[in-house]
Amino acid sequence: MISGAFGLASGGGPNWIGTCALYACLGLGVGGNLPVDGALFLEFLPFASGNLLTMLSVWWPVGNLVSSLLAWAFIPNFTCSEEGPCRKEDNMGWRYLVITLGAITFVMFLCRFFLFHLYESPKFLLSRGRQDEAVAAVHGIAYKNRKKTWLTVEILNEIGGYPEQTSTPQNLNNKEIVERYMSKFSLERIRGLFVTKKLGITTVILWFCWATIGMGYPLFNAFLPQYLQRAGGGEPQATSIVYRNYAITSIVGLPGSILACWTVDIKYIGRKGTMMTATMITGVLIFCFTASTDPDIQLLCSSLENFFQNIMYGVLYAYTPEVFPAPSRGTGSGICSCLNRIAGLCAPLVAIYSGTANPDAPIYASGGLMLAAFVAMIFLPIETRGRQTL
């Protein structure tokens, strides 16, 4: 809802400061949604269908494809010419693009909350001692799938023990209500990510990978239209050609997530092998992008890079919630996403200041960060292929 509402509002940004503020609110909605989706989806999946979490990431390149096609339609046709003054009514392309994407997102919100009921994770409810709600969620899911379940609260309590009896204080004032909710944000949630040495090492490595990829990804992809525009080393490419090539890059990247869904369950490859290989190739292809100024070669490199990058992100997106135990899954995935966003905020600064000295410097930095993430992945001690998530 937040992403859709502020996406619509961003299209009417009155000035630079106002538009940036609206984009910040839009980003707040996106950042809060991504880590929760993966964790929640995983906890509803049966063990034999764990690779579907990787398939879920196919919507990422689909979104990129839709965005690039819309940009190709709007920006070349509704953008100021390079000569003469640029009036607002002559530069509506980016506004049309943002409003359209915001409308699509808001429609998705309406579908998600009004067309079907989304149940809370039974694993999460059990970890909080909310046995009655967990059983109700299981029965609701079984009913939706036209199945029957033998699970009752009594059976669950006999198997797993009775939850601690807790009372809900009544007649709290505003200060006490705030203090009660703030008390839930404790270091105990983070300690759950370090309960064993192996899990602690995995947590630190994943934080590093999410941060490095979070900076490396936008250093190349966020500025890809500019890189494609200067391809050829002479006159800048026409805007229509730039966004056509950008759309081609998005189309080629689409099968990456589908291929990853198959390779993550192959013996001796698994999640780690797929993720490491894709990350290494992504870094190498980013460097190859700078090896030639020929537009066709740069288009080939960027397209292949997008293909392997979608494999990398798809598996990383699935592996992260799989490796954390259910009580700490939301915390671990949320911190990874937070580090990813913080590092991504630094990418424009790196691109601006390094690009003044060498136009290819941001691309070199992006490739180096991807290869650094690849090296870190080698030391991940946990392979989740064939393992039941906790």
PDB file of C-alpha atoms in Angstrom, residues 46-281:
ATOM      1  CA  PRO A  46       6.221 -28.167   1.925  1.00  0.00           C
ATOM      2  CA  PHE A  47       9.720 -29.601   2.200  1.00  0.00           C
ATOM      3  CA  ALA A  48       9.684 -31.127  -1.303  1.00  0.00           C
ATOM      4  CA  SER A  49       8.866 -27.756  -2.901  1.00  0.00           C
ATOM      5  CA  GLY A  50      11.628 -25.664  -1.340  1.00  0.00           C
ATOM      6  CA  ASN A  51      13.025 -24.697  -4.740  1.00  0.00           C
ATOM      7  CA  LEU A  52       9.849 -22.709  -5.443  1.00  0.00           C
ATOM      8  CA  LEU A  53      11.263 -19.936  -3.267  1.00  0.00           C
ATOM      9  CA  THR A  54      13.940 -19.470  -5.927  1.00  0.00           C
ATOM     10  CA  MET A  55      11.219 -19.455  -8.580  1.00  0.00           C
ATOM     11  CA  LEU A  56       9.491 -16.656  -6.662  1.00  0.00           C
ATOM     12  CA  SER A  57      12.378 -14.384  -7.631  1.00  0.00           C
ATOM     13  CA  VAL A  58      11.331 -14.643 -11.293  1.00  0.00           C
ATOM     14  CA  TRP A  59       9.010 -11.727 -10.580  1.00  0.00           C
ATOM     15  CA  TRP A  60      12.069  -9.524 -10.096  1.00  0.00           C
ATOM     16  CA  PRO A  61      13.174  -9.739 -13.766  1.00  0.00           C
ATOM     17  CA  VAL A  62       9.509  -9.631 -14.829  1.00  0.00           C
ATOM     18  CA  GLY A  63       9.235  -6.322 -12.998  1.00  0.00           C
ATOM     19  CA  ASN A  64      12.429  -5.091 -14.640  1.00  0.00           C
ATOM     20  CA  LEU A  65      11.057  -6.097 -18.031  1.00  0.00           C
ATOM     21  CA  VAL A  66       7.744  -4.302 -17.490  1.00  0.00           C
ATOM     22  CA  SER A  67       9.569  -1.197 -16.247  1.00  0.00           C
ATOM     23  CA  SER A  68      11.982  -1.155 -19.187  1.00  0.00           C
ATOM     24  CA  LEU A  69       9.179  -1.600 -21.731  1.00  0.00           C
ATOM     25  CA  LEU A  70       7.184   1.220 -20.148  1.00  0.00           C
ATOM     26  CA  ALA A  71      10.293   3.407 -20.059  1.00  0.00           C
ATOM     27  CA  TRP A  72      10.895   2.656 -23.742  1.00  0.00           C
ATOM     28  CA  ALA A  73       7.328   3.754 -24.489  1.00  0.00           C
ATOM     29  CA  PHE A  74       7.204   6.906 -22.348  1.00  0.00           C
ATOM     30  CA  ILE A  75      10.639   8.481 -21.983  1.00  0.00           C
ATOM     31  CA  PRO A  76      11.757   8.795 -25.637  1.00  0.00           C
ATOM     32  CA  ASN A  77       8.347  10.186 -26.639  1.00  0.00           C
ATOM     33  CA  PHE A  78       7.667  12.551 -23.742  1.00  0.00           C
ATOM     34  CA  THR A  79      11.083  14.022 -22.916  1.00  0.00           C
ATOM     35  CA  CYS A  80      12.488  17.469 -23.660  1.00  0.00           C
ATOM     36  CA  SER A  81      14.733  17.852 -26.665  1.00  0.00           C
ATOM     37  CA  GLU A  82      18.374  18.682 -25.993  1.00  0.00           C
ATOM     38  CA  GLU A  83      17.933  22.079 -27.621  1.00  0.00           C
ATOM     39  CA  GLY A  84      15.874  24.912 -26.169  1.00  0.00           C
ATOM     40  CA  PRO A  85      14.164  25.306 -22.766  1.00  0.00           C
ATOM     41  CA  CYS A  86      12.617  22.316 -20.998  1.00  0.00           C
ATOM     42  CA  ARG A  87       9.098  22.982 -19.759  1.00  0.00           C
ATOM     43  CA  LYS A  88       7.255  20.663 -17.373  1.00  0.00           C
ATOM     44  CA  GLU A  89       4.602  19.793 -19.955  1.00  0.00           C
ATOM     45  CA  ASP A  90       7.352  18.778 -22.401  1.00  0.00           C
ATOM     46  CA  ASN A  91       9.079  16.490 -19.885  1.00  0.00           C
ATOM     47  CA  MET A  92       6.266  14.256 -18.645  1.00  0.00           C
ATOM     48  CA  GLY A  93       7.791  10.909 -19.675  1.00  0.00           C
ATOM     49  CA  TRP A  94       9.302  10.032 -16.308  1.00  0.00           C
ATOM     50  CA  ARG A  95       6.105  11.136 -14.551  1.00  0.00           C
ATOM     51  CA  TYR A  96       3.954   8.897 -16.756  1.00  0.00           C
ATOM     52  CA  LEU A  97       6.347   6.018 -16.026  1.00  0.00           C
ATOM     53  CA  VAL A  98       6.283   6.465 -12.244  1.00  0.00           C
ATOM     54  CA  ILE A  99       2.503   6.942 -12.109  1.00  0.00           C
ATOM     55  CA  THR A 100       1.936   3.797 -14.192  1.00  0.00           C
ATOM     56  CA  LEU A 101       4.236   1.699 -11.996  1.00  0.00           C
ATOM     57  CA  GLY A 102       2.614   3.131  -8.862  1.00  0.00           C
ATOM     58  CA  ALA A 103      -0.837   2.254 -10.208  1.00  0.00           C
ATOM     59  CA  ILE A 104       0.260  -1.329 -10.957  1.00  0.00           C
ATOM     60  CA  THR A 105       1.666  -1.668  -7.436  1.00  0.00           C
ATOM     61  CA  PHE A 106      -1.486  -0.270  -5.836  1.00  0.00           C
ATOM     62  CA  VAL A 107      -3.675  -2.685  -7.814  1.00  0.00           C
ATOM     63  CA  MET A 108      -1.469  -5.530  -6.517  1.00  0.00           C
ATOM     64  CA  PHE A 109      -2.075  -4.274  -2.967  1.00  0.00           C
ATOM     65  CA  LEU A 110      -5.840  -4.325  -3.543  1.00  0.00           C
ATOM     66  CA  CYS A 111      -5.669  -7.862  -4.935  1.00  0.00           C
ATOM     67  CA  ARG A 112      -3.488  -9.097  -2.101  1.00  0.00           C
ATOM     68  CA  PHE A 113      -5.682  -7.810   0.715  1.00  0.00           C
ATOM     69  CA  PHE A 114      -9.186  -8.003  -0.725  1.00  0.00           C
ATOM     70  CA  LEU A 115      -9.221 -10.930  -3.151  1.00  0.00           C
ATOM     71  CA  PHE A 116      -7.636 -13.551  -0.870  1.00  0.00           C
ATOM     72  CA  HIS A 117      -6.788 -13.997   2.803  1.00  0.00           C
ATOM     73  CA  LEU A 118      -3.119 -14.197   3.784  1.00  0.00           C
ATOM     74  CA  TYR A 119      -2.553 -16.303   6.908  1.00  0.00           C
ATOM     75  CA  GLU A 120       0.111 -15.661   9.513  1.00  0.00           C
ATOM     76  CA  SER A 121       2.958 -18.203   9.579  1.00  0.00           C
ATOM     77  CA  PRO A 122       2.152 -21.121  11.946  1.00  0.00           C
ATOM     78  CA  LYS A 123       5.878 -21.476  12.719  1.00  0.00           C
ATOM     79  CA  PHE A 124       6.051 -17.858  13.812  1.00  0.00           C
ATOM     80  CA  LEU A 125       2.926 -18.232  15.956  1.00  0.00           C
ATOM     81  CA  LEU A 126       4.346 -21.346  17.637  1.00  0.00           C
ATOM     82  CA  SER A 127       7.625 -19.556  18.379  1.00  0.00           C
ATOM     83  CA  ARG A 128       5.570 -16.904  20.215  1.00  0.00           C
ATOM     84  CA  GLY A 129       3.507 -19.444  22.171  1.00  0.00           C
ATOM     85  CA  ARG A 130       0.300 -18.624  20.278  1.00  0.00           C
ATOM     86  CA  GLN A 131      -0.861 -22.227  19.875  1.00  0.00           C
ATOM     87  CA  ASP A 132      -4.548 -21.473  19.250  1.00  0.00           C
ATOM     88  CA  GLU A 133      -3.767 -19.086  16.388  1.00  0.00           C
ATOM     89  CA  ALA A 134      -1.280 -21.548  14.852  1.00  0.00           C
ATOM     90  CA  VAL A 135      -3.885 -24.321  14.787  1.00  0.00           C
ATOM     91  CA  ALA A 136      -6.487 -21.936  13.343  1.00  0.00           C
ATOM     92  CA  ALA A 137      -4.049 -20.955  10.574  1.00  0.00           C
ATOM     93  CA  VAL A 138      -3.365 -24.614   9.704  1.00  0.00           C
ATOM     94  CA  HIS A 139      -7.100 -25.350   9.556  1.00  0.00           C
ATOM     95  CA  GLY A 140      -7.671 -22.291   7.372  1.00  0.00           C
ATOM     96  CA  ILE A 141      -4.957 -23.356   4.934  1.00  0.00           C
ATOM     97  CA  ALA A 142      -6.295 -26.928   4.846  1.00  0.00           C
ATOM     98  CA  TYR A 143      -9.811 -25.656   4.123  1.00  0.00           C
ATOM     99  CA  LYS A 144      -8.555 -23.472   1.267  1.00  0.00           C
ATOM    100  CA  ASN A 145      -6.859 -26.532  -0.254  1.00  0.00           C
ATOM    101  CA  ARG A 146      -9.931 -28.740   0.328  1.00  0.00           C
ATOM    102  CA  LYS A 147      -8.062 -30.957   2.752  1.00  0.00           C
ATOM    103  CA  LYS A 148      -8.685 -32.098   6.307  1.00  0.00           C
ATOM    104  CA  THR A 149      -6.233 -31.944   9.192  1.00  0.00           C
ATOM    105  CA  TRP A 150      -6.181 -33.847  12.450  1.00  0.00           C
ATOM    106  CA  LEU A 151      -4.335 -31.073  14.298  1.00  0.00           C
ATOM    107  CA  THR A 152      -5.993 -29.630  17.399  1.00  0.00           C
ATOM    108  CA  VAL A 153      -4.737 -27.402  20.188  1.00  0.00           C
ATOM    109  CA  GLU A 154      -4.825 -30.353  22.605  1.00  0.00           C
ATOM    110  CA  ILE A 155      -2.729 -32.573  20.315  1.00  0.00           C
ATOM    111  CA  LEU A 156      -0.273 -29.737  19.687  1.00  0.00           C
ATOM    112  CA  ASN A 157       0.126 -29.092  23.409  1.00  0.00           C
ATOM    113  CA  GLU A 158       0.661 -32.797  24.095  1.00  0.00           C
ATOM    114  CA  ILE A 159       3.413 -32.962  21.461  1.00  0.00           C
ATOM    115  CA  GLY A 160       5.169 -29.651  22.005  1.00  0.00           C
ATOM    116  CA  GLY A 161       4.261 -28.742  25.562  1.00  0.00           C
ATOM    117  CA  TYR A 162       1.967 -26.084  26.900  1.00  0.00           C
ATOM    118  CA  PRO A 163       2.818 -22.450  26.202  1.00  0.00           C
ATOM    119  CA  GLU A 164       3.560 -20.150  29.080  1.00  0.00           C
ATOM    120  CA  GLN A 165       0.469 -18.421  30.371  1.00  0.00           C
ATOM    121  CA  THR A 166       0.697 -14.715  29.745  1.00  0.00           C
ATOM    122  CA  SER A 167      -1.744 -12.018  30.670  1.00  0.00           C
ATOM    123  CA  THR A 168      -2.491  -8.945  28.636  1.00  0.00           C
ATOM    124  CA  PRO A 169      -2.445  -5.831  30.812  1.00  0.00           C
ATOM    125  CA  GLN A 170      -5.579  -3.735  30.600  1.00  0.00           C
ATOM    126  CA  ASN A 171      -6.114   0.028  30.859  1.00  0.00           C
ATOM    127  CA  LEU A 172      -2.578   1.004  29.850  1.00  0.00           C
ATOM    128  CA  ASN A 173      -1.828   4.666  29.234  1.00  0.00           C
ATOM    129  CA  ASN A 174      -0.123   5.829  26.028  1.00  0.00           C
ATOM    130  CA  LYS A 175       3.373   5.828  27.556  1.00  0.00           C
ATOM    131  CA  GLU A 176       2.993   2.269  28.872  1.00  0.00           C
ATOM    132  CA  ILE A 177       1.679   1.054  25.517  1.00  0.00           C
ATOM    133  CA  VAL A 178       4.719   2.524  23.723  1.00  0.00           C
ATOM    134  CA  GLU A 179       7.119   1.050  26.315  1.00  0.00           C
ATOM    135  CA  ARG A 180       5.467  -2.365  25.995  1.00  0.00           C
ATOM    136  CA  TYR A 181       5.866  -2.465  22.228  1.00  0.00           C
ATOM    137  CA  MET A 182       9.402  -1.040  22.291  1.00  0.00           C
ATOM    138  CA  SER A 183      10.432  -3.793  24.717  1.00  0.00           C
ATOM    139  CA  LYS A 184       9.943  -6.279  21.869  1.00  0.00           C
ATOM    140  CA  PHE A 185      12.925  -4.752  20.042  1.00  0.00           C
ATOM    141  CA  SER A 186      15.680  -6.443  22.018  1.00  0.00           C
ATOM    142  CA  LEU A 187      19.081  -7.928  21.280  1.00  0.00           C
ATOM    143  CA  GLU A 188      17.620 -11.361  21.993  1.00  0.00           C
ATOM    144  CA  ARG A 189      16.298 -11.415  18.435  1.00  0.00           C
ATOM    145  CA  ILE A 190      19.803 -10.838  17.063  1.00  0.00           C
ATOM    146  CA  ARG A 191      21.404 -13.345  19.455  1.00  0.00           C
ATOM    147  CA  GLY A 192      19.270 -16.021  17.814  1.00  0.00           C
ATOM    148  CA  LEU A 193      21.395 -15.563  14.685  1.00  0.00           C
ATOM    149  CA  PHE A 194      24.535 -16.591  16.597  1.00  0.00           C
ATOM    150  CA  VAL A 195      23.324 -19.541  18.695  1.00  0.00           C
ATOM    151  CA  THR A 196      25.926 -21.809  17.060  1.00  0.00           C
ATOM    152  CA  LYS A 197      29.333 -21.092  15.574  1.00  0.00           C
ATOM    153  CA  LYS A 198      28.272 -22.313  12.137  1.00  0.00           C
ATOM    154  CA  LEU A 199      25.130 -20.160  12.108  1.00  0.00           C
ATOM    155  CA  GLY A 200      27.093 -17.145  13.357  1.00  0.00           C
ATOM    156  CA  ILE A 201      29.670 -17.462  10.557  1.00  0.00           C
ATOM    157  CA  THR A 202      26.870 -17.856   8.019  1.00  0.00           C
ATOM    158  CA  THR A 203      25.107 -14.760   9.364  1.00  0.00           C
ATOM    159  CA  VAL A 204      28.208 -12.565   9.105  1.00  0.00           C
ATOM    160  CA  ILE A 205      29.049 -13.797   5.592  1.00  0.00           C
ATOM    161  CA  LEU A 206      25.476 -13.216   4.415  1.00  0.00           C
ATOM    162  CA  TRP A 207      25.517  -9.688   5.833  1.00  0.00           C
ATOM    163  CA  PHE A 208      28.735  -9.032   3.911  1.00  0.00           C
ATOM    164  CA  CYS A 209      27.330 -10.501   0.686  1.00  0.00           C
ATOM    165  CA  TRP A 210      24.098  -8.541   0.880  1.00  0.00           C
ATOM    166  CA  ALA A 211      26.021  -5.312   1.547  1.00  0.00           C
ATOM    167  CA  THR A 212      28.571  -5.761  -1.262  1.00  0.00           C
ATOM    168  CA  ILE A 213      25.933  -6.842  -3.773  1.00  0.00           C
ATOM    169  CA  GLY A 214      23.712  -4.015  -2.556  1.00  0.00           C
ATOM    170  CA  MET A 215      26.357  -1.519  -3.645  1.00  0.00           C
ATOM    171  CA  GLY A 216      27.629  -3.403  -6.697  1.00  0.00           C
ATOM    172  CA  TYR A 217      24.192  -3.982  -8.238  1.00  0.00           C
ATOM    173  CA  PRO A 218      23.106  -0.316  -8.564  1.00  0.00           C
ATOM    174  CA  LEU A 219      26.602   0.835  -9.558  1.00  0.00           C
ATOM    175  CA  PHE A 220      26.091  -1.056 -12.802  1.00  0.00           C
ATOM    176  CA  ASN A 221      22.356  -1.557 -13.259  1.00  0.00           C
ATOM    177  CA  ALA A 222      20.997   1.757 -12.006  1.00  0.00           C
ATOM    178  CA  PHE A 223      23.268   3.601 -14.443  1.00  0.00           C
ATOM    179  CA  LEU A 224      23.025   1.074 -17.286  1.00  0.00           C
ATOM    180  CA  PRO A 225      20.992   3.421 -19.551  1.00  0.00           C
ATOM    181  CA  GLN A 226      23.783   6.019 -19.255  1.00  0.00           C
ATOM    182  CA  TYR A 227      26.434   3.395 -20.009  1.00  0.00           C
ATOM    183  CA  LEU A 228      24.458   2.199 -23.033  1.00  0.00           C
ATOM    184  CA  GLN A 229      23.982   5.772 -24.221  1.00  0.00           C
ATOM    185  CA  ARG A 230      27.701   6.430 -24.468  1.00  0.00           C
ATOM    186  CA  ALA A 231      28.389   3.095 -26.222  1.00  0.00           C
ATOM    187  CA  GLY A 232      30.385   3.548 -29.404  1.00  0.00           C
ATOM    188  CA  GLY A 233      32.694   6.188 -27.992  1.00  0.00           C
ATOM    189  CA  GLY A 234      31.325   8.912 -30.280  1.00  0.00           C
ATOM    190  CA  GLU A 235      27.951  10.625 -30.419  1.00  0.00           C
ATOM    191  CA  PRO A 236      25.501   9.523 -27.688  1.00  0.00           C
ATOM    192  CA  GLN A 237      23.046   6.838 -28.723  1.00  0.00           C
ATOM    193  CA  ALA A 238      19.453   7.948 -29.383  1.00  0.00           C
ATOM    194  CA  THR A 239      17.168   7.644 -26.351  1.00  0.00           C
ATOM    195  CA  SER A 240      14.878   5.215 -28.179  1.00  0.00           C
ATOM    196  CA  ILE A 241      17.859   2.949 -28.973  1.00  0.00           C
ATOM    197  CA  VAL A 242      19.072   3.121 -25.367  1.00  0.00           C
ATOM    198  CA  TYR A 243      15.746   1.972 -23.913  1.00  0.00           C
ATOM    199  CA  ARG A 244      15.281  -0.612 -26.653  1.00  0.00           C
ATOM    200  CA  ASN A 245      18.624  -2.155 -25.640  1.00  0.00           C
ATOM    201  CA  TYR A 246      17.649  -1.863 -21.978  1.00  0.00           C
ATOM    202  CA  ALA A 247      14.451  -3.818 -22.733  1.00  0.00           C
ATOM    203  CA  ILE A 248      16.472  -6.479 -24.571  1.00  0.00           C
ATOM    204  CA  THR A 249      18.739  -6.800 -21.540  1.00  0.00           C
ATOM    205  CA  SER A 250      15.695  -7.345 -19.310  1.00  0.00           C
ATOM    206  CA  ILE A 251      14.215  -9.969 -21.648  1.00  0.00           C
ATOM    207  CA  VAL A 252      17.455 -12.000 -21.749  1.00  0.00           C
ATOM    208  CA  GLY A 253      17.666 -11.941 -17.946  1.00  0.00           C
ATOM    209  CA  LEU A 254      14.203 -13.418 -17.477  1.00  0.00           C
ATOM    210  CA  PRO A 255      15.105 -17.154 -17.849  1.00  0.00           C
ATOM    211  CA  GLY A 256      17.836 -16.836 -15.203  1.00  0.00           C
ATOM    212  CA  SER A 257      15.541 -17.366 -12.230  1.00  0.00           C
ATOM    213  CA  ILE A 258      13.843 -20.303 -13.976  1.00  0.00           C
ATOM    214  CA  LEU A 259      17.205 -22.010 -14.577  1.00  0.00           C
ATOM    215  CA  ALA A 260      18.209 -21.377 -10.958  1.00  0.00           C
ATOM    216  CA  CYS A 261      15.052 -23.131  -9.749  1.00  0.00           C
ATOM    217  CA  TRP A 262      16.360 -26.312 -11.417  1.00  0.00           C
ATOM    218  CA  THR A 263      20.068 -26.097 -10.545  1.00  0.00           C
ATOM    219  CA  VAL A 264      19.569 -25.461  -6.798  1.00  0.00           C
ATOM    220  CA  ASP A 265      18.415 -29.059  -6.329  1.00  0.00           C
ATOM    221  CA  ILE A 266      21.178 -30.712  -8.377  1.00  0.00           C
ATOM    222  CA  LYS A 267      23.535 -32.847  -6.300  1.00  0.00           C
ATOM    223  CA  TYR A 268      27.035 -31.359  -5.792  1.00  0.00           C
ATOM    224  CA  ILE A 269      25.770 -27.957  -6.998  1.00  0.00           C
ATOM    225  CA  GLY A 270      22.892 -26.960  -4.747  1.00  0.00           C
ATOM    226  CA  ARG A 271      22.219 -23.470  -3.488  1.00  0.00           C
ATOM    227  CA  LYS A 272      25.823 -22.578  -2.741  1.00  0.00           C
ATOM    228  CA  GLY A 273      27.249 -23.832  -6.030  1.00  0.00           C
ATOM    229  CA  THR A 274      24.604 -22.086  -8.114  1.00  0.00           C
ATOM    230  CA  MET A 275      24.964 -18.847  -6.195  1.00  0.00           C
ATOM    231  CA  MET A 276      28.777 -18.802  -6.265  1.00  0.00           C
ATOM    232  CA  THR A 277      29.023 -19.612  -9.969  1.00  0.00           C
ATOM    233  CA  ALA A 278      26.446 -17.006 -10.966  1.00  0.00           C
ATOM    234  CA  THR A 279      28.067 -14.326  -8.789  1.00  0.00           C
ATOM    235  CA  MET A 280      31.527 -14.997 -10.223  1.00  0.00           C
ATOM    236  CA  ILE A 281      30.289 -14.880 -13.833  1.00  0.00           C
TER     237      ILE A 281
END
